[in-house]
Backbone as XML, in Angstrom:
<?xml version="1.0"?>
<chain id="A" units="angstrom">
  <residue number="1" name="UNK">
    <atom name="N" x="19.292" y="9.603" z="43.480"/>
    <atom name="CA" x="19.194" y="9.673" z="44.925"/>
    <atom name="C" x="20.439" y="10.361" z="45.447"/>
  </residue>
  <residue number="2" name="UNK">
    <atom name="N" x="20.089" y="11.630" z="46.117"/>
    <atom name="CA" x="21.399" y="11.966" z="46.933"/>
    <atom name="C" x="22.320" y="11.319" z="47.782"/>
  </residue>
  <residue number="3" name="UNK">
    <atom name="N" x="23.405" y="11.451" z="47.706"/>
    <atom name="CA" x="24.183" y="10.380" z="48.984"/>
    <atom name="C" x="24.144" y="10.258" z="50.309"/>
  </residue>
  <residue number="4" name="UNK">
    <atom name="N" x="23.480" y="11.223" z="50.386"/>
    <atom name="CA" x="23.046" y="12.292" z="51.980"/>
    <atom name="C" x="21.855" y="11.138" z="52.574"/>
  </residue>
  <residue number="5" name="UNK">
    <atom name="N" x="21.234" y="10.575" z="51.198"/>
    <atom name="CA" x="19.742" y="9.942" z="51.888"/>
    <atom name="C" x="20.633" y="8.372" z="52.478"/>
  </residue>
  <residue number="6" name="UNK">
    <atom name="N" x="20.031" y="8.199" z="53.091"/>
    <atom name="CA" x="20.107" y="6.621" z="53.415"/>
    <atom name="C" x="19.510" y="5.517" z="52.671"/>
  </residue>
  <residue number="7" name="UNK">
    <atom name="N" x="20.041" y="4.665" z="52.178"/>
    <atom name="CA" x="19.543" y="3.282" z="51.949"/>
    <atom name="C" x="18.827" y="2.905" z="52.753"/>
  </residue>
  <residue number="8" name="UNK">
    <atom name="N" x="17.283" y="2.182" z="52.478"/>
    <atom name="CA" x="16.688" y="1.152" z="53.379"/>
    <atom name="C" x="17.341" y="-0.146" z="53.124"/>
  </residue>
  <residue number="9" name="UNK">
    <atom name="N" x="17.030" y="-0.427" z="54.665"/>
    <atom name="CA" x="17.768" y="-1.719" z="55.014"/>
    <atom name="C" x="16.379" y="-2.973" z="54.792"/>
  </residue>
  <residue number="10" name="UNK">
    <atom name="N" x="16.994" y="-4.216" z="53.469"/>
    <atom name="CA" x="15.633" y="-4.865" z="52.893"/>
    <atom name="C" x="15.610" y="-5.341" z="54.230"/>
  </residue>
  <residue number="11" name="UNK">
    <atom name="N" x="14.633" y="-7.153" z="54.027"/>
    <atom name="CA" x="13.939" y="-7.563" z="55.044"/>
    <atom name="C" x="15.337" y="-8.799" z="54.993"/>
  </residue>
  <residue number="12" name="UNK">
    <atom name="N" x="15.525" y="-8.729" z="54.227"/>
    <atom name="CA" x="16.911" y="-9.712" z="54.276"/>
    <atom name="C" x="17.952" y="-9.162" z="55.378"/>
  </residue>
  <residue number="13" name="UNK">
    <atom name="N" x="18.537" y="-7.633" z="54.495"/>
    <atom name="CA" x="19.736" y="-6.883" z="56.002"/>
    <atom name="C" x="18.985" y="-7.160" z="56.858"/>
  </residue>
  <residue number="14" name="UNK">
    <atom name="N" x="17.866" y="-7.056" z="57.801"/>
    <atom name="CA" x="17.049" y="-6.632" z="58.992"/>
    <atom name="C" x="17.773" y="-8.325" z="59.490"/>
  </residue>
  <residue number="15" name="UNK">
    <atom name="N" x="16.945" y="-9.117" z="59.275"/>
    <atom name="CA" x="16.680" y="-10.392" z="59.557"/>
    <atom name="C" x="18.709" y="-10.771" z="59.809"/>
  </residue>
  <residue number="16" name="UNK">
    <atom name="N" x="19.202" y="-10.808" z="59.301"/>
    <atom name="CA" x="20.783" y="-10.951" z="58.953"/>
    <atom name="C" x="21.174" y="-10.335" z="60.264"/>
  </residue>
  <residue number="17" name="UNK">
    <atom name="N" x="20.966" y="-9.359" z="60.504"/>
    <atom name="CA" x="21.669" y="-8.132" z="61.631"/>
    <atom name="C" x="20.926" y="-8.244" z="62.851"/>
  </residue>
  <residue number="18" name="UNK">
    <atom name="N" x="19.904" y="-8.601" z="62.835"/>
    <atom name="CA" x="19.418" y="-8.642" z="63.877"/>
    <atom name="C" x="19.675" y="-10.260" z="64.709"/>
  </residue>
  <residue number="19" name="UNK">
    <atom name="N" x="19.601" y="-11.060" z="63.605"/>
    <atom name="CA" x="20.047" y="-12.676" z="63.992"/>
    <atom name="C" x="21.625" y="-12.483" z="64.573"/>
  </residue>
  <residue number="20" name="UNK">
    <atom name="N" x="22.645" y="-11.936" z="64.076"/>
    <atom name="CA" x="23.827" y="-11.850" z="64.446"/>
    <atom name="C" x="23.663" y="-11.450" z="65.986"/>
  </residue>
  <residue number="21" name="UNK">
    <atom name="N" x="23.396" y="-10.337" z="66.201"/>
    <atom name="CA" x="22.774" y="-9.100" z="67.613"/>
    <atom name="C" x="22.062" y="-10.401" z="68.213"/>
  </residue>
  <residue number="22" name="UNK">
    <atom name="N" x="21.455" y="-10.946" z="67.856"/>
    <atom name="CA" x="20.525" y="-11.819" z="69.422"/>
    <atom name="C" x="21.743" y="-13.047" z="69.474"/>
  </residue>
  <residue number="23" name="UNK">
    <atom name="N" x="21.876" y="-13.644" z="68.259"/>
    <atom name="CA" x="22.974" y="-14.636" z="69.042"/>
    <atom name="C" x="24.438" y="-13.902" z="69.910"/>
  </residue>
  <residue number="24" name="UNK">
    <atom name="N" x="24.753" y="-13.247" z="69.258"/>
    <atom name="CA" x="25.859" y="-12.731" z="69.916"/>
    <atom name="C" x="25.534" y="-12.001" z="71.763"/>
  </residue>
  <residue number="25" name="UNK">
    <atom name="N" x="24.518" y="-11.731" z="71.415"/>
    <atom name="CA" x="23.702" y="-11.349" z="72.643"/>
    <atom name="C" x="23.777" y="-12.407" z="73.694"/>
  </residue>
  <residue number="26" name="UNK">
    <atom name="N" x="23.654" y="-13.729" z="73.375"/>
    <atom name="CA" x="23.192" y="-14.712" z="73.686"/>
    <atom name="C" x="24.736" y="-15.793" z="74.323"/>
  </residue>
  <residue number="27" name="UNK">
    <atom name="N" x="25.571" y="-14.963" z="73.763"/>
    <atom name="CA" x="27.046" y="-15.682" z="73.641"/>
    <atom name="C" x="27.025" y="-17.318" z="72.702"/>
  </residue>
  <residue number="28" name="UNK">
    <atom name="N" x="26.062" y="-17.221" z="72.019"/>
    <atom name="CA" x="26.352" y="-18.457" z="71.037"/>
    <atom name="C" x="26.709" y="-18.488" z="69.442"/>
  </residue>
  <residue number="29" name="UNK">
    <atom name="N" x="27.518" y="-19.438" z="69.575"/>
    <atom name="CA" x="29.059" y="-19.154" z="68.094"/>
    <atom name="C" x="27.541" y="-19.942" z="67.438"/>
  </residue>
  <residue number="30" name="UNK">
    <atom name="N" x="28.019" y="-19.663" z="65.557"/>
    <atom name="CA" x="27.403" y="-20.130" z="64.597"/>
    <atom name="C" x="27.123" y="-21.182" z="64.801"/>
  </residue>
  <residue number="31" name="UNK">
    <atom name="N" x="28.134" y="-21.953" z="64.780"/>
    <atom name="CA" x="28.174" y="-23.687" z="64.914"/>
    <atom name="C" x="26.962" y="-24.069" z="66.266"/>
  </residue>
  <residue number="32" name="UNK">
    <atom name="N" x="27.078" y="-23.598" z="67.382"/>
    <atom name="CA" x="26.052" y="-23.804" z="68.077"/>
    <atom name="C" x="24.476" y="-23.468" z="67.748"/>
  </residue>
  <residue number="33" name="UNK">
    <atom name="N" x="24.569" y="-22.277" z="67.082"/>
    <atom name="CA" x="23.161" y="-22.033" z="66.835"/>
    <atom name="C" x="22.678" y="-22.981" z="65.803"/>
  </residue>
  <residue number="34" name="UNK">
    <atom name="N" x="23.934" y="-23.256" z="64.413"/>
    <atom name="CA" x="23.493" y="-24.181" z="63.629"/>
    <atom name="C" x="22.825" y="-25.384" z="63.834"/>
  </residue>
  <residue number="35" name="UNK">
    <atom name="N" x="23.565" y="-25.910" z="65.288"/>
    <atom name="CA" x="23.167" y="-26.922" z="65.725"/>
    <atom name="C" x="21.656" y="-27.227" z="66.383"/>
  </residue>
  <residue number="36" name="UNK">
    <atom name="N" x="21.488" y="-26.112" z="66.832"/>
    <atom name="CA" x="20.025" y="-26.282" z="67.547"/>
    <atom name="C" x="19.267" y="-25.403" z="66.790"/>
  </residue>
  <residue number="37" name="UNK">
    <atom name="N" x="19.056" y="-24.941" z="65.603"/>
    <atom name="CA" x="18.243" y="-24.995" z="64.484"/>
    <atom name="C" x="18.400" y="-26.180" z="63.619"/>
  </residue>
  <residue number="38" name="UNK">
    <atom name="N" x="19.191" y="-27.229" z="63.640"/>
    <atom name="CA" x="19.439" y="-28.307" z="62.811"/>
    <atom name="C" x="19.364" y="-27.530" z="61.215"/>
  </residue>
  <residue number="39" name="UNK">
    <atom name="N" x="20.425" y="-26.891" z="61.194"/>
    <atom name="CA" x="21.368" y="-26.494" z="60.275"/>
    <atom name="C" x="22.336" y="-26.541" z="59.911"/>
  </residue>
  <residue number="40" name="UNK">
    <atom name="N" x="22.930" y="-26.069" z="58.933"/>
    <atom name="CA" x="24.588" y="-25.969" z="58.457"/>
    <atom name="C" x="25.605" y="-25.125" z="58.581"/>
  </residue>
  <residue number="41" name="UNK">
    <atom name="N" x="26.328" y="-24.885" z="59.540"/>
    <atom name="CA" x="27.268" y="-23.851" z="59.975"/>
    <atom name="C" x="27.462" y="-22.535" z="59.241"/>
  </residue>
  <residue number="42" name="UNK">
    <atom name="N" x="28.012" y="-23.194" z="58.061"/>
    <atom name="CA" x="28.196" y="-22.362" z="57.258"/>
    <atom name="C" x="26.709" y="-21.881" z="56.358"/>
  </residue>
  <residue number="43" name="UNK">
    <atom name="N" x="25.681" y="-22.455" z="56.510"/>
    <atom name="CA" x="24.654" y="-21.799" z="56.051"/>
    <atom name="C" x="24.248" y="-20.675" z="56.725"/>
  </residue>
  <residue number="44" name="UNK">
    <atom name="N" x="24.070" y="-20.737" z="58.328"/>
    <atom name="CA" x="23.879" y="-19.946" z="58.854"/>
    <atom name="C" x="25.092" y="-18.380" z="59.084"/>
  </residue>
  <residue number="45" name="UNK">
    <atom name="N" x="25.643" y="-18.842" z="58.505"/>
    <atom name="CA" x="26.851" y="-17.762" z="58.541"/>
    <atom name="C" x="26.797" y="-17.118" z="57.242"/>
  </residue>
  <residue number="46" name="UNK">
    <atom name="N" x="26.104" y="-17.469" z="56.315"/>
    <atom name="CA" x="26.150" y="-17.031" z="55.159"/>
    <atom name="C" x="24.360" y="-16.371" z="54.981"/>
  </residue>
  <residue number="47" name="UNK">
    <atom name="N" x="23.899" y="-16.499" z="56.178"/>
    <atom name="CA" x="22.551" y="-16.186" z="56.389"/>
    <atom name="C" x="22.857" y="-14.660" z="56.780"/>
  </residue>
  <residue number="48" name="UNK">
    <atom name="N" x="23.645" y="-14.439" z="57.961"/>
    <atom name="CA" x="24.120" y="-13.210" z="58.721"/>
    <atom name="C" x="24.994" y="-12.543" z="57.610"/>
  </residue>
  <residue number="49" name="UNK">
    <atom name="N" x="25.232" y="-12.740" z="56.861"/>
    <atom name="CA" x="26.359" y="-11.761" z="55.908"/>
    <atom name="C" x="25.013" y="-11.282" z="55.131"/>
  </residue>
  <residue number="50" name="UNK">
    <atom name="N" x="23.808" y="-11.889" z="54.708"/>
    <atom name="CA" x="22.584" y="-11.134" z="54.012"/>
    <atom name="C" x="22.804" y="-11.532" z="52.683"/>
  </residue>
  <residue number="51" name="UNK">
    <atom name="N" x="23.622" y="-12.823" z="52.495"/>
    <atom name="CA" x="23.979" y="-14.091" z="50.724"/>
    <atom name="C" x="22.721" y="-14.814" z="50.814"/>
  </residue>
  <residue number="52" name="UNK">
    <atom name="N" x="22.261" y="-15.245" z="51.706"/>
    <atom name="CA" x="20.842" y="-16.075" z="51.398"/>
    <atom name="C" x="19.378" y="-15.901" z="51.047"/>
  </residue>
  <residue number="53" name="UNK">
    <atom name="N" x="18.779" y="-16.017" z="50.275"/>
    <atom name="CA" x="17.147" y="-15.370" z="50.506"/>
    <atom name="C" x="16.652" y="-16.374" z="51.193"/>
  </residue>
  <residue number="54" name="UNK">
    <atom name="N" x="16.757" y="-16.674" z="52.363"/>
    <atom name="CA" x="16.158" y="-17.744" z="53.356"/>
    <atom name="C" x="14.444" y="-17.833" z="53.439"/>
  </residue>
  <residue number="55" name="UNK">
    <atom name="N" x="14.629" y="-19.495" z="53.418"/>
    <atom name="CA" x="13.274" y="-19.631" z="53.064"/>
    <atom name="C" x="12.640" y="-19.237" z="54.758"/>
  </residue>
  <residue number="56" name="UNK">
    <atom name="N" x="11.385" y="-19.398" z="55.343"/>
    <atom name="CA" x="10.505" y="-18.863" z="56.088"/>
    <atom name="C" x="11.093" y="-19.785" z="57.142"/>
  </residue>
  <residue number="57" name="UNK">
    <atom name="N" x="10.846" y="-20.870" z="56.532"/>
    <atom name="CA" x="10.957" y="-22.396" z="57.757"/>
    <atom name="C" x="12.495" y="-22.103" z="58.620"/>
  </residue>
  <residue number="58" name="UNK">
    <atom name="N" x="13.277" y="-21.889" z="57.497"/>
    <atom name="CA" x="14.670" y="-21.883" z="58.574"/>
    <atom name="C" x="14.500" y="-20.629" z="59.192"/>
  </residue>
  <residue number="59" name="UNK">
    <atom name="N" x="13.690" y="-19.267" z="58.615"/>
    <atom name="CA" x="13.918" y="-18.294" z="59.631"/>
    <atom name="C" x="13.287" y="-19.044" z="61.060"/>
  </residue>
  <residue number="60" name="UNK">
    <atom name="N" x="12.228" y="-19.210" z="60.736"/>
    <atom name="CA" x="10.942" y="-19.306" z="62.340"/>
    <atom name="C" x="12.639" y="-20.420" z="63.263"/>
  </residue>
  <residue number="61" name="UNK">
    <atom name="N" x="13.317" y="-21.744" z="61.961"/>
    <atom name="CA" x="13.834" y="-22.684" z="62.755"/>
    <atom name="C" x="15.123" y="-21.788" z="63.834"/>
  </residue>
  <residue number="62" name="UNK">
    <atom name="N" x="15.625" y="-20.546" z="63.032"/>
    <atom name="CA" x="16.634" y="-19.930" z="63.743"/>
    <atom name="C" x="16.096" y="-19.254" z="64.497"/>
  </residue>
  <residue number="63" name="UNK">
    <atom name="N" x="15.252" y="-18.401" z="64.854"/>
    <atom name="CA" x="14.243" y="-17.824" z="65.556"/>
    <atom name="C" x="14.092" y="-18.790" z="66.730"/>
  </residue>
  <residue number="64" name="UNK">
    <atom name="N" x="13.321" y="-19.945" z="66.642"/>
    <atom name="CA" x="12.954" y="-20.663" z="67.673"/>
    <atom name="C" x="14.836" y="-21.252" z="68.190"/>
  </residue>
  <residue number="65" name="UNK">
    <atom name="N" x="15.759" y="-21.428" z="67.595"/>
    <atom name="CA" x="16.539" y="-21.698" z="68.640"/>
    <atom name="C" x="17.192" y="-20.849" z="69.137"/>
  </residue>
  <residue number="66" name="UNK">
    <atom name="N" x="17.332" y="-19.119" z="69.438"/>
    <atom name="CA" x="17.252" y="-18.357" z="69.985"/>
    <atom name="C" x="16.482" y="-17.809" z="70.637"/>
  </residue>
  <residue number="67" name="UNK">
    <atom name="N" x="15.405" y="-18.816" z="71.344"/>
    <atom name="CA" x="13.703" y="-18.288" z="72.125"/>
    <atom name="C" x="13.311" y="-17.127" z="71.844"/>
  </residue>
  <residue number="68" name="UNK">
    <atom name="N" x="13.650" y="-16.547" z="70.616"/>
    <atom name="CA" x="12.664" y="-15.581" z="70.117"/>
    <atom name="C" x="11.492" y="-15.924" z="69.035"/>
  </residue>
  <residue number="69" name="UNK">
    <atom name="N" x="10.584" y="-14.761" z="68.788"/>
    <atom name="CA" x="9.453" y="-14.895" z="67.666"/>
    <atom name="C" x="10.156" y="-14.441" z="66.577"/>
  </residue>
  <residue number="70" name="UNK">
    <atom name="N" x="9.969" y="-15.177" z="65.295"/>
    <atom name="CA" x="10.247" y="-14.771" z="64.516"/>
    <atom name="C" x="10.633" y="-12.943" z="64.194"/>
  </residue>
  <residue number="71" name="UNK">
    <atom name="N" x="8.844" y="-12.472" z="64.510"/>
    <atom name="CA" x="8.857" y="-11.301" z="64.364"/>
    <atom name="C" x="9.757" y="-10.355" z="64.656"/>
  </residue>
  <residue number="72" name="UNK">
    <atom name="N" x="10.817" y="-11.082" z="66.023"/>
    <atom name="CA" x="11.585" y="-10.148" z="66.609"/>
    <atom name="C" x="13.044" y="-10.435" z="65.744"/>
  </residue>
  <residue number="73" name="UNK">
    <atom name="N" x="12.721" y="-10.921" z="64.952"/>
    <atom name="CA" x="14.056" y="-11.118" z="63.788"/>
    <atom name="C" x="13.881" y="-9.984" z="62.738"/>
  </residue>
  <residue number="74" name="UNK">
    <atom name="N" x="12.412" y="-9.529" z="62.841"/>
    <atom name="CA" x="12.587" y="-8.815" z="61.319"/>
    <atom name="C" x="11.601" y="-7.034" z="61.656"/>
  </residue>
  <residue number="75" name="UNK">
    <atom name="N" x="11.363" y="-6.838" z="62.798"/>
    <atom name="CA" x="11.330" y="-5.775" z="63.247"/>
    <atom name="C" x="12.017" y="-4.438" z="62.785"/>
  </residue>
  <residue number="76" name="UNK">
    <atom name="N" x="11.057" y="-3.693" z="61.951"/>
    <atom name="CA" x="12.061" y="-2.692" z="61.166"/>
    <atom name="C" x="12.091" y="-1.515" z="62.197"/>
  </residue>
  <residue number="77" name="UNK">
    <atom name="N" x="12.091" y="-1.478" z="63.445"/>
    <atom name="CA" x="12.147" y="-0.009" z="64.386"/>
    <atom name="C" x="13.102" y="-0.527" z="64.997"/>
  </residue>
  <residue number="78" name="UNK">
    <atom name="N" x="13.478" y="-1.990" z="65.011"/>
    <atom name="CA" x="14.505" y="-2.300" z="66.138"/>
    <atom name="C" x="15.960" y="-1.305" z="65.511"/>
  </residue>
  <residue number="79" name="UNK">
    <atom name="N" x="16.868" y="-1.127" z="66.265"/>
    <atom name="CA" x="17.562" y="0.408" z="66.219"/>
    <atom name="C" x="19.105" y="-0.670" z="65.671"/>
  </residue>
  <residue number="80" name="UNK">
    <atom name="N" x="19.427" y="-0.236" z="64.902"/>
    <atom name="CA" x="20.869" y="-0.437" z="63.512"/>
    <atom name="C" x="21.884" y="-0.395" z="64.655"/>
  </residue>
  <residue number="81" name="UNK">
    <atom name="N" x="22.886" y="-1.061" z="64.231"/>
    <atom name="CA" x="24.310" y="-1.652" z="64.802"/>
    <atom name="C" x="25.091" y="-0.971" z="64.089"/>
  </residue>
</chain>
């Protein structure tokens, strides 16, 4: 592969980058979002770096405590940071 081409970004980067972008959007630190997904701080922080293959349930659970649809976590047209 030439260096020129771009890497696709998996469904893991997407989901990771885009979760960072809506909370930060949102002005809420890890620890808060952890909290109202009833999660682990540091899980969710290790979710956004793209270390986890997160199961479905915690996506929809991080999803729903940012009042978004899942879907809008893993949207591959939404536009790169």
């Amino acid at each position: 592969m030439s260096s020129a081409r771009k890497t696709a970004e998996s469904a893991r980067q997407r989901f990771a980058r885009l979760l960072k972008t809506a909370r930060l959007a949102q002005g809420i630190s890890q620890e808060a979002l952890a909290e109202l997904a009833g999660l682990h701080r540091t899980y969710v922080g290790s979710v956004e770096r793209g270390e986890r293959n997160i199961a479905v349930d915690n996506m929809e659970a991080l999803a729903k405590a940012l009042e978004l649809d899942i879907s809008d976590l893993l949207r591959p047209d939404a536009t790169q940071a």
